[in-house]
mmCIF file of C-alpha atoms in Angstrom:
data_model
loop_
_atom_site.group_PDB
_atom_site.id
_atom_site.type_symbol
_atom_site.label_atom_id
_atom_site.label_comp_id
_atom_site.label_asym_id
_atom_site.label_seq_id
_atom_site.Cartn_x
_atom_site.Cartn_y
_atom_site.Cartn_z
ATOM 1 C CA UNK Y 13 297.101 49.345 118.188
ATOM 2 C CA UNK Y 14 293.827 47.988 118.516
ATOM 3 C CA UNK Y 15 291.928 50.686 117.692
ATOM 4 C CA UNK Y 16 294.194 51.167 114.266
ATOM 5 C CA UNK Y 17 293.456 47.549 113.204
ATOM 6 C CA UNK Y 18 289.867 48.265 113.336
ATOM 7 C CA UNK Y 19 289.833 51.559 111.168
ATOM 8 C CA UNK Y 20 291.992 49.808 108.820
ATOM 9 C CA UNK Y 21 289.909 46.858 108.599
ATOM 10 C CA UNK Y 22 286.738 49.392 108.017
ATOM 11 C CA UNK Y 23 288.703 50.838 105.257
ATOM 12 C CA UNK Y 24 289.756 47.824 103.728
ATOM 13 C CA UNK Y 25 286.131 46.882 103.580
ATOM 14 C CA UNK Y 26 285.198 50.129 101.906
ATOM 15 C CA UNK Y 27 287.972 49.197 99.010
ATOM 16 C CA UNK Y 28 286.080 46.177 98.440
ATOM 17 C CA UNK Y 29 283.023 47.329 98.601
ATOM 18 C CA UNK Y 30 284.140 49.365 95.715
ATOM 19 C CA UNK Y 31 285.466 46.484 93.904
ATOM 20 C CA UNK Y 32 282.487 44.405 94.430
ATOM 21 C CA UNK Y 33 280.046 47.178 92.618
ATOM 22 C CA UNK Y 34 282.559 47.068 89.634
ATOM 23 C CA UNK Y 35 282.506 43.787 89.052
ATOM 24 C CA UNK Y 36 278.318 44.344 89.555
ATOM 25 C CA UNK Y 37 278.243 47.031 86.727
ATOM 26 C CA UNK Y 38 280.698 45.065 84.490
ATOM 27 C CA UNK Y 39 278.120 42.175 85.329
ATOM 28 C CA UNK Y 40 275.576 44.767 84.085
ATOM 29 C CA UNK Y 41 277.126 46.061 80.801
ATOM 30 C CA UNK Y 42 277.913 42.520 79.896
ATOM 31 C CA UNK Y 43 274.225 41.537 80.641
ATOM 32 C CA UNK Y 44 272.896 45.012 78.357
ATOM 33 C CA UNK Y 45 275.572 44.450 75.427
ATOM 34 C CA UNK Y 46 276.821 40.787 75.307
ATOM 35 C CA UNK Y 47 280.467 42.322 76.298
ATOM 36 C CA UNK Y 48 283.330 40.051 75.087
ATOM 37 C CA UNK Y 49 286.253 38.107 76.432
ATOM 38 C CA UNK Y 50 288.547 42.068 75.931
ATOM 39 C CA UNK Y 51 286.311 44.007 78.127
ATOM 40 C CA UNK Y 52 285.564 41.526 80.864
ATOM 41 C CA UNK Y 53 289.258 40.878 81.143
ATOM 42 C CA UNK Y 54 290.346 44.374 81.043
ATOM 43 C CA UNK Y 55 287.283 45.745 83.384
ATOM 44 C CA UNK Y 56 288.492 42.836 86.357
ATOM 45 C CA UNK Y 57 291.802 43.774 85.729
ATOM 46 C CA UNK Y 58 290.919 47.211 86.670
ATOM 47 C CA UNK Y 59 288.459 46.622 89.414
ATOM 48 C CA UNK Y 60 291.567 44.423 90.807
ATOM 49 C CA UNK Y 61 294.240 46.956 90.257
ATOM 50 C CA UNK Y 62 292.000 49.951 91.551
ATOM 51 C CA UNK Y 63 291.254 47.933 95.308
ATOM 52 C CA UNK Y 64 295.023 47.009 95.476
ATOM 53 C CA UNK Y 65 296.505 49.979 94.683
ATOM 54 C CA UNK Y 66 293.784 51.768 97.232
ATOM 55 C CA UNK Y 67 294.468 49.394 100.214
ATOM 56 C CA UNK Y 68 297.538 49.870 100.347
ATOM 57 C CA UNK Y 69 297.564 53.308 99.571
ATOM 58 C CA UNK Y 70 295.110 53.920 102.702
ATOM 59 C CA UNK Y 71 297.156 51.520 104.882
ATOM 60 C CA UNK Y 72 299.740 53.859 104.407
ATOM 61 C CA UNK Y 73 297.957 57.179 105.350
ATOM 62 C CA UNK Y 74 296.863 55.827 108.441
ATOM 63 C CA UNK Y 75 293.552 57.671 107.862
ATOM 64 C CA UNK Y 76 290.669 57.079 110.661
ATOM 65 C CA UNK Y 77 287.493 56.880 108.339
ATOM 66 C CA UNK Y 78 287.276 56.373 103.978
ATOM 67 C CA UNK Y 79 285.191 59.750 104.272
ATOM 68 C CA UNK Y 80 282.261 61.037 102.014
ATOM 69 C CA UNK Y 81 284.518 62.700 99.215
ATOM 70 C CA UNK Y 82 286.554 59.324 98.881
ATOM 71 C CA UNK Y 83 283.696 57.382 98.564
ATOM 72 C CA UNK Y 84 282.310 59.849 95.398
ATOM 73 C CA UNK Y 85 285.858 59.785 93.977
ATOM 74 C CA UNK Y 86 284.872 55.751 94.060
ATOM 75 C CA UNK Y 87 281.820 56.089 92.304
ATOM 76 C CA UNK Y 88 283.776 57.436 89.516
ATOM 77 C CA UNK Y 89 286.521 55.287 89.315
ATOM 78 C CA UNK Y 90 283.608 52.533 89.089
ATOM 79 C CA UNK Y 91 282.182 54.093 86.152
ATOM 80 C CA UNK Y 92 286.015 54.848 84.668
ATOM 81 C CA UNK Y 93 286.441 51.499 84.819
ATOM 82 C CA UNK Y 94 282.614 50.586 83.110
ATOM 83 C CA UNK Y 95 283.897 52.868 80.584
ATOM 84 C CA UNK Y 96 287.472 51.560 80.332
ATOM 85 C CA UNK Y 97 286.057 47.771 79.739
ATOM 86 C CA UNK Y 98 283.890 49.260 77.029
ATOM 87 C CA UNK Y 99 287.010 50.972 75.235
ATOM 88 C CA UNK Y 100 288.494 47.329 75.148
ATOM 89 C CA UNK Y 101 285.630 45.900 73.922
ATOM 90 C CA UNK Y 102 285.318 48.143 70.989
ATOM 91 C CA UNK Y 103 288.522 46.261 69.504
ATOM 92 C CA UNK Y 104 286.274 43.549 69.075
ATOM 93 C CA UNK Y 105 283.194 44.645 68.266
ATOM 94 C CA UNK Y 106 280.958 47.985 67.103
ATOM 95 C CA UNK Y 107 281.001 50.298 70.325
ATOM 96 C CA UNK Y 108 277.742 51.228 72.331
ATOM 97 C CA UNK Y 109 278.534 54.798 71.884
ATOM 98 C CA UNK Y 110 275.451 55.808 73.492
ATOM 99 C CA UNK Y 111 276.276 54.050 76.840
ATOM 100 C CA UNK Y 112 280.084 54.971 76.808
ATOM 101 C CA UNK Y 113 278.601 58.661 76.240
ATOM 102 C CA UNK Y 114 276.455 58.334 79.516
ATOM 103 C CA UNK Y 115 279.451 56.862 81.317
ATOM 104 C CA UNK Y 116 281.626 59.342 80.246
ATOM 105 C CA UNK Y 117 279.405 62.465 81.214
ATOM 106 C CA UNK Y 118 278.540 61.206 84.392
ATOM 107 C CA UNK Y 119 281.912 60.589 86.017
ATOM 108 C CA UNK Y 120 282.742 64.098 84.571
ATOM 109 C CA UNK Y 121 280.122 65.947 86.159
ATOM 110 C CA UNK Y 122 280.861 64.330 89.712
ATOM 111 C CA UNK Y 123 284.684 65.156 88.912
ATOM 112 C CA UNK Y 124 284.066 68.710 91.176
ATOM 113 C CA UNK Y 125 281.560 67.290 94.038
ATOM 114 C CA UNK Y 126 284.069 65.298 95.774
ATOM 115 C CA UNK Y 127 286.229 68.406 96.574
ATOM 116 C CA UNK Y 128 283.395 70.488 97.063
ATOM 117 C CA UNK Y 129 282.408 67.278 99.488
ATOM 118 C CA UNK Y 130 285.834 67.402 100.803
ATOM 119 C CA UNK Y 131 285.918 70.560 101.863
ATOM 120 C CA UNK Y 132 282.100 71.002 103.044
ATOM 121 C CA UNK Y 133 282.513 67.652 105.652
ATOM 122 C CA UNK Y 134 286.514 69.284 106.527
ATOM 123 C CA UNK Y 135 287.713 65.929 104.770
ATOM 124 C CA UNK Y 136 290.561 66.742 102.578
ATOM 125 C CA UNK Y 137 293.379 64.827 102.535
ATOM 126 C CA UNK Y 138 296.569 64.414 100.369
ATOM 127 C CA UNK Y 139 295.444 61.122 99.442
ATOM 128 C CA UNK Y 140 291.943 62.047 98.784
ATOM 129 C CA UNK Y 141 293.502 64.548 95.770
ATOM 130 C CA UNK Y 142 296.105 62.122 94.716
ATOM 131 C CA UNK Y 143 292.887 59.877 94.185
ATOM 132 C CA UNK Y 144 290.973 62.090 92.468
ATOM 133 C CA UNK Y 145 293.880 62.940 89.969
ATOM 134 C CA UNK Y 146 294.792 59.531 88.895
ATOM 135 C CA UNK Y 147 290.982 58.731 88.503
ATOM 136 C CA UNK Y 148 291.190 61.689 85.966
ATOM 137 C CA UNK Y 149 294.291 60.950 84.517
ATOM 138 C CA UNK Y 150 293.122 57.356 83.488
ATOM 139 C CA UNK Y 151 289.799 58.714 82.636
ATOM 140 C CA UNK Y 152 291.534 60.847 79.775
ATOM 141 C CA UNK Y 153 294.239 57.983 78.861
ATOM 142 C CA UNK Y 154 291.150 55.590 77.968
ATOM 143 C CA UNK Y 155 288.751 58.586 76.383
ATOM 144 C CA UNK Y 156 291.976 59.251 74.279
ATOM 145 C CA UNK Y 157 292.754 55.387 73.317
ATOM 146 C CA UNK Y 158 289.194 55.424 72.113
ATOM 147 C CA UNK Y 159 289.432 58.875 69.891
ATOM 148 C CA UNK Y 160 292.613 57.670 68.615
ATOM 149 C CA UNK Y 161 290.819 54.623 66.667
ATOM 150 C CA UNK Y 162 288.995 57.353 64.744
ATOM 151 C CA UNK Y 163 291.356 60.313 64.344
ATOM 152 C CA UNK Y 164 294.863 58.561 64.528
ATOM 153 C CA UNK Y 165 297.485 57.819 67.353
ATOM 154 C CA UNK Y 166 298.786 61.043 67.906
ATOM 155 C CA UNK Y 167 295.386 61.717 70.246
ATOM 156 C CA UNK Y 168 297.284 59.248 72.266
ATOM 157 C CA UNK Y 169 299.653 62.332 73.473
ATOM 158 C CA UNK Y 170 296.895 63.703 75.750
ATOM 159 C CA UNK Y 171 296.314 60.753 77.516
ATOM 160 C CA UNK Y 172 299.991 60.486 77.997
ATOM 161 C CA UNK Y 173 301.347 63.552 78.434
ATOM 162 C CA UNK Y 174 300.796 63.148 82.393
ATOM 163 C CA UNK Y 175 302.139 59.528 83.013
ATOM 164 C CA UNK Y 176 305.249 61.077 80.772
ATOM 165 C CA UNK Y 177 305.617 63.827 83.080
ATOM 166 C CA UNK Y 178 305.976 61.722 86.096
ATOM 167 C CA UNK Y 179 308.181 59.254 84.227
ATOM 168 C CA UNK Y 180 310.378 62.678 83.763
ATOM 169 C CA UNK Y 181 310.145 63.398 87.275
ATOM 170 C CA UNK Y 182 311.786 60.391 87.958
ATOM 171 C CA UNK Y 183 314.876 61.493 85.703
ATOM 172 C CA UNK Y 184 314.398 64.717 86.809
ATOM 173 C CA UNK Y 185 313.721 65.454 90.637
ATOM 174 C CA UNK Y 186 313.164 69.373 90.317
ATOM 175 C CA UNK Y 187 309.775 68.401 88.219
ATOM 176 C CA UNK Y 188 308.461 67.416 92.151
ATOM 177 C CA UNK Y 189 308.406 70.457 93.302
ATOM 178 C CA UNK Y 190 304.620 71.990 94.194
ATOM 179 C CA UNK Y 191 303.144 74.472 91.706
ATOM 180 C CA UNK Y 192 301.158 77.698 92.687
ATOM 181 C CA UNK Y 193 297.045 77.093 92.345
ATOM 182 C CA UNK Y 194 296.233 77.883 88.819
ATOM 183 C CA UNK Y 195 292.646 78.466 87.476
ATOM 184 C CA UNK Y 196 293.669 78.218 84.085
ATOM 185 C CA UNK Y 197 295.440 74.661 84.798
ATOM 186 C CA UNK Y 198 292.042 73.608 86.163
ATOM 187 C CA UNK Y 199 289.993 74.459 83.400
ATOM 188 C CA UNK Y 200 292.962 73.099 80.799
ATOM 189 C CA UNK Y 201 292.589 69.959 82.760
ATOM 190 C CA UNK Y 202 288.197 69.743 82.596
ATOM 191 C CA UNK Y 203 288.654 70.899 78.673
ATOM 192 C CA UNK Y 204 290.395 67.310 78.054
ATOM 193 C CA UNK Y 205 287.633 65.192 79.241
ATOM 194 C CA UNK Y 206 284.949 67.601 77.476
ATOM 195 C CA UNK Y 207 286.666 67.533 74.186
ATOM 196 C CA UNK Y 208 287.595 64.019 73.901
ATOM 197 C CA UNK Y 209 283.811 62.852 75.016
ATOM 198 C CA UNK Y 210 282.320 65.700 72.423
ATOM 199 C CA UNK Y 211 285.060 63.786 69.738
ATOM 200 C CA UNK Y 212 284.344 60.005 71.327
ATOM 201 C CA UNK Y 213 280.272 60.707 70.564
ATOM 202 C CA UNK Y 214 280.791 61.223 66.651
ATOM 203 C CA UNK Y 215 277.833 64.395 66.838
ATOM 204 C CA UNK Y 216 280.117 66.348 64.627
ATOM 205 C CA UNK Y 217 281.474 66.130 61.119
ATOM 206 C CA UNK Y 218 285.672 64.607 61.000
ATOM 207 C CA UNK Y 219 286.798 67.903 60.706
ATOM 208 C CA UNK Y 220 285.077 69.272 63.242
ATOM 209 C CA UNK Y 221 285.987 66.492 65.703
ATOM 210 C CA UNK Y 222 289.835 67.209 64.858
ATOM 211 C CA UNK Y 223 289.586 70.531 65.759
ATOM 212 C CA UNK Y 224 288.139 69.384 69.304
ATOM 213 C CA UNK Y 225 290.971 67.591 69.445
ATOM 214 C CA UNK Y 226 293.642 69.476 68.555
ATOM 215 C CA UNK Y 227 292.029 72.155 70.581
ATOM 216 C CA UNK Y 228 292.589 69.837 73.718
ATOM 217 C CA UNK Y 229 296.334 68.639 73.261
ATOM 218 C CA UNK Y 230 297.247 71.944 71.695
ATOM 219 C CA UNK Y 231 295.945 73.446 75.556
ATOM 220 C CA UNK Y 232 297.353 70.789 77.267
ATOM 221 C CA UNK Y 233 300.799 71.139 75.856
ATOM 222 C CA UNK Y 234 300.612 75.135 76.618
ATOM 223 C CA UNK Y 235 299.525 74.475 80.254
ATOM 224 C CA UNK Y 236 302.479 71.651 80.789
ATOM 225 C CA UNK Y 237 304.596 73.923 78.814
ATOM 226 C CA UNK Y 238 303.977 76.974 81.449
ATOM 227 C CA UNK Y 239 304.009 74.540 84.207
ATOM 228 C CA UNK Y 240 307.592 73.185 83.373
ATOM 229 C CA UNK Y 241 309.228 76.259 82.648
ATOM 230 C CA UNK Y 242 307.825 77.336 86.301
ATOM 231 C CA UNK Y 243 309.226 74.513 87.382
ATOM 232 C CA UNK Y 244 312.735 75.014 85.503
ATOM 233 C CA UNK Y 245 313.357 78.797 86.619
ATOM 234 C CA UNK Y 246 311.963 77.766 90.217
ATOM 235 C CA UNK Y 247 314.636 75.638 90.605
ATOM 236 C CA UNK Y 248 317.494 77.424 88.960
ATOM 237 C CA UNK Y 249 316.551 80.324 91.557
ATOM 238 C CA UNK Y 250 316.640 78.235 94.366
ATOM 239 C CA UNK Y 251 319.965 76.781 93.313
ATOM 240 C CA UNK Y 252 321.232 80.198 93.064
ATOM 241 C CA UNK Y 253 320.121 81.298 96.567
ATOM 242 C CA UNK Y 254 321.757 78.316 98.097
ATOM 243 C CA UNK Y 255 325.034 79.191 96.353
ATOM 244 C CA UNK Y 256 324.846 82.931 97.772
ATOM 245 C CA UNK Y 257 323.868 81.191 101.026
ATOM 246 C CA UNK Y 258 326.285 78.768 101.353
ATOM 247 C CA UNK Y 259 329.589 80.045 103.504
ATOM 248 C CA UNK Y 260 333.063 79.665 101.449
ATOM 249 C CA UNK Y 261 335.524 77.563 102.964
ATOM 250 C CA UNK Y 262 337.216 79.810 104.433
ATOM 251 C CA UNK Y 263 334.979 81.301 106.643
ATOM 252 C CA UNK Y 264 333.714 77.741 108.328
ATOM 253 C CA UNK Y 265 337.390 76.965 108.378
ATOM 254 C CA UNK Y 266 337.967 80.585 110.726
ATOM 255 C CA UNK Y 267 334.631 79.524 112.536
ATOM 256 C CA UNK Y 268 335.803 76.335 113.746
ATOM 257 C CA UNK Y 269 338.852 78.165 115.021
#
């Protein structure tokens, strides 16, 4: 029992850790741009939400050590959440696009070293990839809330089209189910990011930015579309087999004779 305390209290210290160098970066882009009232506000509230949801989340798991992968899928929730506090403070003032770019790119190119980390250091864990997916998923939510302002709110769909799919779940329980590995949901999933930061920079004429955009939710939708209707005729089959399966009446009526 002893011995569990400490590696929780180790983690727990890594989670703030974490915490404390967002609040130093917020401290930073406030310092560089003058960052209102919105984007403090909004960046704390994220640097809050991120270590509680964490500690408890690793309190939970019972893991023995944060590991080396975790700790990169940190970094990037960090800069998510510089680049979420910028995204707020554009409602107030003109956007640093420049620094949201840099942001942006960054905690997309370390999006594949923590698995690759993960796997080198024999590290994986179930929470370690539910970490890295909700770090992406809020990633694209705020890239999307930012694109919206220029090309409308129906960019908003990609950045919800995953918390709606879990909402679904919910009503739904077959949507739970595990999907097969899938290349081309992996490289759906890295086009988001890619398109909405080439849209969010403004290097390309309106039109051209649409396209980018439609080019990402139109993907998206195909990939959830595939993904649900795997999902859909998974479970009908597996209804069916339990049906054959399942002995009539009869027979367990004869069998407890």
């Amino acid at each position: 029992m002893a011995l569990n305390n400490t590696y929780d209290a180790r983690l727990q210290q890594e989670t703030a850790v974490g915490a404390g160098v967002q609040i130093l970066l917020l401290a930073l882009l406030g310092t560089a741009i003058g960052m209102g009232p919105a984007g403090w506000l909004t960046g704390l509230a994220f640097a809050f939400a991120t270590w509680a949801v964490l500690s408890r989340a690793l309190h939970r798991s019972r893991l023995s050590s944060f590991g080396p992968a975790n700790r990169v899928t940190l970094g990037r929730a960090t800069l998510v959440g510089g680049v979420t506090a910028l995204v707020a403070d554009s409602f107030e003032s003109a956007p640093p696009v420049t620094l949201l770019v840099a942001l942006t790119a960054v905690a997309l190119l370390l999006d594949g070293v923590d698995g690759k980390v993960a796997r080198r250091t024999g590290t994986s864990s179930a929470l370690g990839a539910r970490f890295d997916m909700e770090v992406d998923a809020f990633l694209i939510l705020v890239l999307s809330v930012y694109v919206s302002m220029q090309l409308g709110p129906w960019v908003l769909l990609i950045g919800g089209m995953r918390y709606a799919f879990v909402a679904a779940a919910r009503v739904a329980p077959w949507l739970n189910a595990p999907l097969p590995p899938s290349f081309a949901r992996k490289t759906v999933a890295a086009l988001q990011g890619i398109c909405l930061l080439l849209a969010g920079a403004e290097l390309l004429p309106h039109a051209a930015n649409l396209a980018v955009a439609l080019l990402a939710l139109g993907s998206l939708v195909w990939s959830f579309g595939r993904d649900v209707l795997w999902l859909w005729r998974n479970s009908r089959t597996a209804s069916v087999e339990e049906t054959v399966t399942e002995p009539e009446p009869m027979v367990l009526e004869l069998a407890a004779r």
